[in-house]
């Protein structure tokens, strides 16, 4: 969610000198791994979800009329998929955060790799794998911390500052409200 909102904020700063914010949210959530059709079969999905959804989708309408779709789940075989795709009027940009192809490995059986960590939530280490060297760096954690410390030291707003953080929380809560009521939730805007 944060990546999508950050991109729209950045686009707005470049185009209009102010962020483009979310105007409304339509969402749905589910606990798919609790369905009998899933629990009555062999379990390949690696999930520890107890009292929380394991699947969600949100359609965000922005102030400029554009749309964003955010899908999140813990029900994807093959491990975590963190991707962002932006469909533009003059191109397409796809970021494969995890998995990415910086390292690709293959083993005919999972025991080849033993207990070696490959990547988050992968249910088997057999077959083609996308190990994640420097996983924290690829996900941007050290860069976020560095920018935060630099922002304090330099007396400036972090690249992902309070306005973005507030909007991320606002949109997520609006998504939960939308899922609970089955209706689109309009966000209060001046």
Coordinates of C-alpha atoms in Angstrom, one line a residue:
X1 CA 0.0 0.0 0.0
X2 CA 2.8 2.4 1.0
X3 CA 4.6 1.9 -2.3
X4 CA 1.5 2.8 -4.4
X5 CA 0.7 5.8 -2.3
X6 CA 4.3 7.0 -2.3
X7 CA 4.4 6.8 -6.2
X8 CA 1.2 8.9 -6.5
X9 CA 2.6 11.4 -4.0
X10 CA 5.8 11.6 -6.0
X11 CA 3.9 12.0 -9.3
X12 CA 1.9 14.8 -7.7
X13 CA 5.0 16.7 -6.5
X14 CA 6.5 16.4 -10.0
X15 CA 3.3 17.5 -11.9
X16 CA 1.5 19.9 -9.5
X17 CA 3.9 20.6 -6.6
X18 CA 1.7 18.7 -4.2
X19 CA 1.0 15.0 -3.6
X20 CA -1.9 13.3 -5.4
X21 CA -3.9 11.7 -2.5
X22 CA -6.3 8.8 -2.3
X23 CA -10.0 9.9 -2.6
X24 CA -11.8 6.6 -2.0
X25 CA -11.2 2.9 -1.2
X26 CA -13.2 -0.2 -2.1
X27 CA -11.9 -3.4 -0.5
X28 CA -12.5 -7.0 0.5
X29 CA -10.7 -9.4 2.8
X30 CA -10.9 -13.1 3.5
X31 CA -9.4 -15.9 5.6
X32 CA -8.9 -18.4 2.7
X33 CA -6.7 -20.8 4.6
X34 CA -9.6 -21.4 7.1
X35 CA -12.0 -22.6 4.4
X36 CA -12.8 -26.3 4.5
X37 CA -11.7 -26.7 0.8
X38 CA -8.2 -25.7 2.0
X39 CA -8.1 -27.2 5.5
X40 CA -9.3 -30.6 4.3
X41 CA -6.4 -31.1 1.9
X42 CA -2.7 -31.5 2.3
X43 CA -1.3 -28.2 3.5
X44 CA 1.4 -26.7 1.3
X45 CA 0.8 -23.0 2.1
X46 CA 3.0 -21.7 4.8
X47 CA 0.8 -19.5 7.0
X48 CA 0.4 -18.9 10.7
X49 CA -2.7 -16.7 10.4
X50 CA -4.9 -17.1 13.4
X51 CA -7.4 -14.3 13.9
X52 CA -6.6 -12.2 10.9
X53 CA -7.3 -12.2 7.1
X54 CA -4.8 -13.9 4.8
X55 CA -6.1 -12.3 1.6
X56 CA -7.1 -8.7 0.7
X57 CA -7.7 -6.5 -2.3
X58 CA -8.2 -2.8 -2.4
X59 CA -9.2 -0.5 -5.3
X60 CA -8.0 3.1 -4.6
X61 CA -9.4 6.0 -6.5
X62 CA -7.0 9.0 -6.5
X63 CA -7.8 12.8 -6.6
X64 CA -6.8 12.9 -10.3
X65 CA -9.3 10.1 -11.2
X66 CA -6.7 7.4 -11.6
X67 CA -7.0 4.0 -10.0
X68 CA -4.7 1.7 -8.1
X69 CA -5.2 -1.9 -7.2
X70 CA -3.4 -3.4 -4.2
X71 CA -3.5 -7.1 -3.6
X72 CA -2.0 -8.8 -0.6
X73 CA -2.1 -12.4 0.6
X74 CA -0.3 -15.1 2.5
X75 CA -1.9 -17.8 0.2
X76 CA 0.5 -17.8 -2.8
X77 CA 2.4 -21.0 -3.4
X78 CA 6.1 -20.3 -4.2
X79 CA 6.7 -17.7 -1.4
X80 CA 6.3 -14.0 -1.1
X81 CA 5.6 -11.9 -4.2
X82 CA 6.3 -8.2 -3.6
X83 CA 5.8 -6.5 -7.0
X84 CA 4.6 -3.1 -8.1
X85 CA 3.4 -2.6 -11.7
X86 CA 2.6 0.9 -13.0
X87 CA 0.6 1.1 -16.2
X88 CA 1.2 4.5 -17.7
X89 CA -0.2 6.1 -20.8
X90 CA 3.2 5.9 -22.4
X91 CA 4.8 2.8 -20.9
X92 CA 4.7 0.1 -18.2
X93 CA 7.1 -0.1 -15.2
X94 CA 7.4 -3.4 -13.2
X95 CA 9.4 -3.7 -10.0
X96 CA 10.1 -7.2 -8.9
X97 CA 11.1 -6.5 -5.3
X98 CA 10.9 -10.1 -4.1
X99 CA 11.4 -12.4 -5.7
X100 CA 13.9 -11.0 -8.1
X101 CA 16.4 -12.7 -10.4
X102 CA 19.7 -11.5 -8.8
X103 CA 20.2 -15.1 -7.8
X104 CA 18.3 -18.1 -9.2
X105 CA 18.9 -21.7 -8.0
X106 CA 17.6 -25.1 -8.8
X107 CA 17.5 -28.4 -6.9
X108 CA 15.5 -31.5 -7.8
X109 CA 14.8 -32.1 -4.1
X110 CA 14.4 -29.8 -1.2
X111 CA 17.0 -31.8 0.8
X112 CA 19.7 -30.6 -1.5
X113 CA 19.6 -27.2 0.3
X114 CA 19.0 -28.8 3.8
X115 CA 18.0 -26.2 6.3
X116 CA 19.4 -23.2 4.3
X117 CA 17.2 -20.2 4.3
X118 CA 16.1 -19.4 0.7
X119 CA 13.4 -16.7 1.1
X120 CA 10.4 -15.8 3.1
X121 CA 7.4 -18.2 3.2
X122 CA 8.5 -20.6 0.5
X123 CA 6.9 -24.0 1.1
X124 CA 9.6 -26.1 -0.5
X125 CA 13.2 -25.5 -1.6
X126 CA 12.8 -28.0 -4.5
X127 CA 12.6 -26.7 -8.1
X128 CA 13.6 -23.2 -9.3
X129 CA 14.1 -20.8 -6.4
X130 CA 14.9 -17.2 -6.0
X131 CA 17.2 -16.9 -3.0
X132 CA 17.3 -13.4 -1.5
X133 CA 20.8 -12.3 -0.7
X134 CA 20.8 -9.1 1.2
X135 CA 17.1 -9.5 1.7
X136 CA 16.8 -6.5 4.0
X137 CA 18.6 -4.3 1.5
X138 CA 16.4 -5.5 -1.4
X139 CA 13.3 -4.6 0.7
X140 CA 14.8 -1.2 1.5
X141 CA 15.0 -1.4 5.2
X142 CA 18.5 0.0 5.7
X143 CA 17.8 2.8 3.2
X144 CA 14.6 3.8 5.1
X145 CA 16.6 3.9 8.4
X146 CA 19.4 5.8 6.8
X147 CA 17.0 8.4 5.4
X148 CA 15.2 8.7 8.7
X149 CA 18.5 9.3 10.6
X150 CA 19.7 11.8 7.9
X151 CA 16.4 13.6 8.1
X152 CA 16.7 14.1 11.8
X153 CA 20.3 15.2 11.5
X154 CA 19.6 17.6 8.6
X155 CA 16.3 18.9 10.0
X156 CA 14.2 17.8 7.0
X157 CA 11.2 15.6 6.3
X158 CA 12.1 12.0 5.5
X159 CA 11.4 10.8 1.9
X160 CA 8.6 8.8 3.4
X161 CA 7.4 11.3 5.9
X162 CA 4.4 11.8 8.2
X163 CA 1.9 12.8 5.5
X164 CA 2.5 9.6 3.6
X165 CA 2.5 7.5 6.8
X166 CA -0.8 9.1 7.8
X167 CA -2.4 8.4 4.4
X168 CA -1.2 4.8 4.4
X169 CA -2.9 4.2 7.8
X170 CA -6.0 6.2 6.6
X171 CA -6.3 4.1 3.4
X172 CA -5.8 0.8 5.2
X173 CA -8.4 1.6 7.8
X174 CA -10.8 2.8 5.1
X175 CA -10.1 -0.6 3.4
X176 CA -11.1 -2.5 6.5
X177 CA -14.3 -0.4 6.8
X178 CA -15.1 -1.0 3.2
X179 CA -14.6 -4.7 3.6
X180 CA -16.8 -4.8 6.7
X181 CA -19.6 -2.8 5.1
X182 CA -19.3 -3.9 1.5
X183 CA -19.3 -0.3 0.3
X184 CA -16.8 2.2 -1.1
X185 CA -15.4 4.5 1.6
X186 CA -14.9 8.1 0.6
X187 CA -11.9 9.8 2.4
X188 CA -12.3 13.2 3.9
X189 CA -10.5 15.7 1.7
X190 CA -10.6 19.6 1.9

